[in-house]
Amino acid sequence: MDLIPAPSSIDGPSRCGFLPDRGTTLYAGPGTETTERWLRSTLGAALGLPLAPGEERAQNSVTLVVDDSLEPEAYRLDVVQSWGVEIRGGSGAGVFWGAQTLRQLLGPAAFRSAPVAPETAYGIAHQTIEDSPRFAWRGLMLDVSRHFMPKDDVLRYLDLLAAHKLNVFHVHLTDDQGWRIEIKRHPKLTEVGAWRARTKYGHRASELWDERPHGGYYTQDDIREIVAYAAERHITVVPEIDIPGHSQAAIAAYPELGNTDVIDTTSLSVWDTWGVNPNVLAPTDNTLRFYEGVFEELLGLFPSAFVHIGGDECPKDQWKASPAAQARIKELGLKDEDELQSWFIRHFDTWLAERGRRLIGWDEILEGGLAPGAAVSSWRGYAGGIAAAEAGHDVVMCPEQQVYLDHRQHGGPDEPMPIGYVRTLEDVYRFEPVPPVLSPEAAAHILGTQANVWTEVMQDRSRVDYQVFPRLAAFAEVAWSTLPAPAERDFADFERRMTAHYKRLDALGVDYRPPGGPLPWQKRPAPKGMKGSIGRPIEGAPPNV
């Protein structure tokens, strides 16, 4: 079998099977409506099958049933020669993941948008597949702030996540280089903060610039559409508004948000280069009220239980130099600037909790004391996640050294703008989200895992595809399947299954990195006049920290 991610068990397949045709009917039991719509609009369109409504387990049919004896995201897929296909799931989500497996069984043609050979038969062998995910949080973080990704491209990525049984889309909406979501009470966030005059090409040490203005943002209706589209695919969209660091775009729009007693914040523009920015939010009541307004609108758009507040890479130099910040430290009885950041985070943890939501942030929120209800995205390595889990906090494991997909895939000179360590397809396949040092009680706090994609050197969708695929397929198997210890995983079998999966990605139009290396148009140098940037490659094996 060539399924990705690998299912828990397969009984069969036998040589006999089921051959769907234009007479095949579709029965959708209560709670399976999203899968019913998806099968008709996506699978039916790909194969030219109308899938007319029919009876449960009728001859020549596909049957969808919720079975509460199964775990919520688990499914059982039966292919029976005498009548057809039945997918039973522990919830609507489980049925939907079973339908993703059915699509793979039908072959690469099932991944197209319209039938290429309407008369072709797509047979499925007689078999039973039982499956369930290892982790409840199986995510991809996409940075749309550094380079904006238009709405239609975001919807496409939601389809790609669904095809790989990933169920969390963490969208990084704000940073120094751009604010990407409409906030009606603060219109300058997008009027000013969504646009930059030019962009550093490559690493921040590069001498090259792309002199074209860059920007864009999602209207609130765009966000509603994205969230609804994701929900139809059983994907949760987790929004990120970065505070108190990574905030120059917001300060450029509203200078009073910055440390006005240290610098002239009216002189700041949306940042056009990369790195850790010294211009952070001022710890004032005005700033708190401003961002409460931002989050209030956010909660009306995103039903996600979790709201990501960033919290990473917040230099304290301006706070150290600011009489107002120092006065606030004294007023609150805090020890230092780290505790001031912790106070900032705790304020929003309480604010979100009062509204039935949970705060999650990058592992720097551990500094100065972690807010009691907060969860942690462990990005600097495993250490933050280990500390948080042992202290009883929930954790999403996404260590930079292992699953930052902006890191290069090969050390060769033809790779496009090289960033970070070499992380091959095999490296990602051998990633283990749960550190063995964790006690069983702490390990239970690992909600799951997430691959992160930062887009400083990814100007468009094609470039994002190249970095994300095929490695996201390996990551998806790590997140879904119960695999042996990393050294014992059968990568040769995964590579064999990827041979079929590349054909699915081809049908979907994904500009992945081929196994043999970049295609001519994917190689360096990049656009005309942009030759010579060295990027930021890091040599050697990444540390296990």
Short mmCIF file of C-alpha atoms in Angstrom, two decimals, residues 222-448:
data_model
loop_
_atom_site.label_atom_id
_atom_site.label_comp_id
_atom_site.label_asym_id
_atom_site.label_seq_id
_atom_site.Cartn_x
_atom_site.Cartn_y
_atom_site.Cartn_z
CA ASP A 222 -11.74 37.12 4.05
CA ILE A 223 -10.98 35.76 7.52
CA ARG A 224 -14.54 34.49 7.94
CA GLU A 225 -14.21 32.70 4.60
CA ILE A 226 -10.86 31.16 5.54
CA VAL A 227 -12.16 29.99 8.92
CA ALA A 228 -15.33 28.52 7.38
CA TYR A 229 -13.37 26.79 4.62
CA ALA A 230 -11.05 25.29 7.23
CA ALA A 231 -13.96 24.15 9.42
CA GLU A 232 -15.46 22.28 6.46
CA ARG A 233 -12.18 20.34 6.42
CA HIS A 234 -12.07 19.84 10.20
CA ILE A 235 -9.11 22.21 10.51
CA THR A 236 -8.85 24.72 13.35
CA VAL A 237 -7.36 28.11 12.46
CA VAL A 238 -5.26 29.49 15.33
CA PRO A 239 -4.53 33.22 14.89
CA GLU A 240 -1.31 34.84 16.09
CA ILE A 241 -1.00 38.51 17.03
CA ASP A 242 2.60 39.02 18.14
CA ILE A 243 3.14 40.98 21.38
CA PRO A 244 5.08 42.68 22.94
CA GLY A 245 7.95 42.22 20.46
CA HIS A 246 7.82 41.96 16.66
CA SER A 247 5.50 44.97 16.68
CA GLN A 248 7.08 47.68 14.50
CA ALA A 249 4.30 47.53 11.89
CA ALA A 250 1.75 48.33 14.62
CA ILE A 251 3.95 51.09 16.07
CA ALA A 252 4.44 52.59 12.60
CA ALA A 253 0.65 52.81 12.33
CA TYR A 254 0.08 54.05 15.90
CA PRO A 255 3.31 55.59 17.26
CA GLU A 256 1.87 55.96 20.78
CA LEU A 257 2.14 52.16 21.16
CA GLY A 258 5.94 52.40 21.26
CA ASN A 259 8.39 53.61 23.90
CA THR A 260 8.02 57.29 23.09
CA ASP A 261 10.26 58.38 25.97
CA VAL A 262 13.19 56.48 24.41
CA ILE A 263 12.86 57.02 20.66
CA ASP A 264 10.89 59.11 18.20
CA THR A 265 8.33 56.49 17.27
CA THR A 266 6.77 58.82 14.66
CA SER A 267 9.88 58.25 12.54
CA LEU A 268 9.31 54.48 12.30
CA SER A 269 7.97 52.82 9.18
CA VAL A 270 7.01 49.21 8.52
CA TRP A 271 10.31 47.35 8.75
CA ASP A 272 11.90 46.34 5.46
CA THR A 273 14.62 43.99 6.72
CA TRP A 274 14.88 40.87 8.90
CA GLY A 275 16.07 39.93 12.36
CA VAL A 276 15.17 40.81 15.94
CA ASN A 277 13.77 44.32 16.12
CA PRO A 278 14.49 46.60 19.11
CA ASN A 279 11.20 48.50 18.76
CA VAL A 280 8.77 46.83 21.15
CA LEU A 281 5.45 47.82 22.68
CA ALA A 282 5.39 50.16 25.65
CA PRO A 283 3.99 48.50 28.83
CA THR A 284 1.29 51.16 29.27
CA ASP A 285 -2.41 51.00 30.01
CA ASN A 286 -3.02 52.56 26.59
CA THR A 287 -1.21 49.64 24.93
CA LEU A 288 -3.22 47.12 26.93
CA ARG A 289 -6.52 48.75 25.98
CA PHE A 290 -5.47 48.97 22.33
CA TYR A 291 -4.67 45.26 22.09
CA GLU A 292 -7.75 44.28 24.07
CA GLY A 293 -9.67 45.96 21.25
CA VAL A 294 -7.66 44.00 18.69
CA PHE A 295 -8.28 40.69 20.46
CA GLU A 296 -11.97 41.51 20.94
CA GLU A 297 -12.41 41.71 17.16
CA LEU A 298 -10.21 38.63 16.73
CA LEU A 299 -12.40 36.52 19.01
CA GLY A 300 -15.40 37.38 16.89
CA LEU A 301 -13.64 35.97 13.82
CA PHE A 302 -11.81 32.89 15.12
CA PRO A 303 -13.69 30.24 17.16
CA SER A 304 -10.40 28.51 18.07
CA ALA A 305 -10.04 27.71 21.77
CA PHE A 306 -6.41 28.88 21.51
CA VAL A 307 -5.19 32.36 20.63
CA HIS A 308 -1.45 32.77 19.96
CA ILE A 309 0.15 35.93 21.31
CA GLY A 310 3.72 35.40 20.09
CA GLY A 311 5.80 36.54 23.04
CA ASP A 312 9.11 35.68 21.36
CA GLU A 313 12.27 37.68 20.72
CA CYS A 314 11.34 40.76 22.77
CA PRO A 315 14.53 42.75 23.43
CA LYS A 316 14.38 44.60 26.74
CA ASP A 317 16.78 47.45 25.89
CA GLN A 318 14.09 50.08 25.37
CA TRP A 319 12.33 49.08 28.59
CA LYS A 320 15.63 49.34 30.46
CA ALA A 321 16.12 52.87 29.10
CA SER A 322 12.49 53.96 29.52
CA PRO A 323 11.57 55.91 32.67
CA ALA A 324 7.93 54.96 32.08
CA ALA A 325 8.75 51.24 31.86
CA GLN A 326 10.96 51.42 34.93
CA ALA A 327 8.20 53.21 36.83
CA ARG A 328 5.79 50.43 35.85
CA ILE A 329 8.22 47.77 37.10
CA LYS A 330 8.42 49.60 40.44
CA GLU A 331 4.67 50.19 40.60
CA LEU A 332 3.92 46.49 40.03
CA GLY A 333 6.63 45.28 42.42
CA LEU A 334 8.44 43.38 39.68
CA LYS A 335 12.06 42.27 39.79
CA ASP A 336 13.14 43.12 36.26
CA GLU A 337 12.20 43.47 32.59
CA ASP A 338 11.67 39.71 32.19
CA GLU A 339 8.98 39.89 34.85
CA LEU A 340 7.54 42.93 33.08
CA GLN A 341 7.11 40.82 29.94
CA SER A 342 5.57 38.08 32.07
CA TRP A 343 3.12 40.66 33.52
CA PHE A 344 2.21 41.68 29.96
CA ILE A 345 1.56 38.06 28.95
CA ARG A 346 -0.33 37.25 32.15
CA HIS A 347 -2.64 40.20 31.55
CA PHE A 348 -3.79 38.73 28.25
CA ASP A 349 -3.88 35.20 29.64
CA THR A 350 -6.42 36.41 32.21
CA TRP A 351 -8.27 38.52 29.65
CA LEU A 352 -8.61 35.58 27.24
CA ALA A 353 -9.52 33.11 30.00
CA GLU A 354 -12.37 35.38 31.13
CA ARG A 355 -13.75 35.02 27.60
CA GLY A 356 -13.43 31.25 27.45
CA ARG A 357 -10.21 31.13 25.42
CA ARG A 358 -6.67 29.91 26.11
CA LEU A 359 -3.42 31.73 25.51
CA ILE A 360 -0.58 29.99 23.71
CA GLY A 361 2.80 31.58 23.01
CA TRP A 362 6.36 30.87 21.96
CA ASP A 363 8.55 29.44 24.70
CA GLU A 364 9.98 32.85 25.71
CA ILE A 365 6.77 33.32 27.69
CA LEU A 366 8.42 31.01 30.23
CA GLU A 367 10.84 33.83 31.11
CA GLY A 368 9.83 35.68 34.24
CA GLY A 369 7.19 33.09 35.10
CA LEU A 370 4.53 31.45 32.96
CA ALA A 371 0.91 32.46 33.15
CA PRO A 372 -0.97 29.62 34.89
CA GLY A 373 -3.32 28.66 32.04
CA ALA A 374 -0.93 29.30 29.18
CA ALA A 375 0.27 26.71 26.69
CA VAL A 376 3.68 26.80 25.03
CA SER A 377 4.87 26.44 21.43
CA SER A 378 8.36 25.08 22.00
CA TRP A 379 10.44 26.50 19.13
CA ARG A 380 13.98 27.10 20.42
CA GLY A 381 14.43 23.37 20.91
CA TYR A 382 12.90 20.79 23.21
CA ALA A 383 14.01 22.44 26.48
CA GLY A 384 11.20 24.97 26.78
CA GLY A 385 8.59 22.35 26.06
CA ILE A 386 10.14 19.93 28.57
CA ALA A 387 10.16 22.60 31.29
CA ALA A 388 6.59 23.63 30.52
CA ALA A 389 5.25 20.06 30.40
CA GLU A 390 6.97 19.08 33.66
CA ALA A 391 5.36 22.16 35.24
CA GLY A 392 1.93 21.00 34.08
CA HIS A 393 1.48 23.24 31.03
CA ASP A 394 0.27 21.98 27.66
CA VAL A 395 2.85 22.04 24.87
CA VAL A 396 3.01 21.99 21.08
CA MET A 397 6.43 20.72 19.99
CA CYS A 398 7.89 22.62 17.03
CA PRO A 399 11.66 22.81 17.59
CA GLU A 400 13.50 25.00 15.10
CA GLN A 401 16.31 22.48 14.65
CA GLN A 402 13.90 19.77 13.54
CA VAL A 403 10.73 21.10 11.90
CA TYR A 404 11.35 24.65 10.64
CA LEU A 405 10.64 24.04 6.98
CA ASP A 406 12.25 27.33 5.95
CA HIS A 407 15.55 25.58 6.76
CA ARG A 408 17.24 24.23 3.63
CA GLN A 409 16.71 20.68 2.39
CA HIS A 410 20.18 20.10 0.96
CA GLY A 411 23.65 21.61 1.21
CA GLY A 412 24.22 21.91 -2.53
CA PRO A 413 24.96 25.21 -4.28
CA ASP A 414 21.83 25.05 -6.45
CA GLU A 415 19.38 25.31 -3.57
CA PRO A 416 17.37 28.54 -3.55
CA MET A 417 18.20 31.13 -0.87
CA PRO A 418 19.69 28.85 1.84
CA ILE A 419 18.61 29.35 5.43
CA GLY A 420 19.47 27.34 8.54
CA TYR A 421 20.48 23.72 8.96
CA VAL A 422 20.11 21.03 6.33
CA ARG A 423 16.90 19.17 7.16
CA THR A 424 16.27 16.41 4.65
CA LEU A 425 13.08 14.45 4.08
CA GLU A 426 14.61 11.66 6.17
CA ASP A 427 15.54 14.05 8.97
CA VAL A 428 11.93 15.21 9.25
CA TYR A 429 10.69 11.62 9.09
CA ARG A 430 12.88 10.75 12.08
CA PHE A 431 11.67 13.72 14.17
CA GLU A 432 10.19 12.65 17.52
CA PRO A 433 7.81 15.15 19.16
CA VAL A 434 7.84 13.59 22.66
CA PRO A 435 11.28 13.72 24.34
CA PRO A 436 12.05 10.43 26.10
CA VAL A 437 13.18 12.30 29.23
CA LEU A 438 9.59 13.31 30.02
CA SER A 439 7.72 11.54 32.77
CA PRO A 440 4.46 9.88 31.68
CA GLU A 441 2.51 12.65 33.44
CA ALA A 442 4.45 15.36 31.62
CA ALA A 443 4.27 13.54 28.28
CA ALA A 444 0.48 13.69 28.55
CA HIS A 445 0.80 17.48 28.26
CA ILE A 446 2.24 17.24 24.73
CA LEU A 447 -0.82 18.28 22.74
CA GLY A 448 0.96 17.48 19.52
#
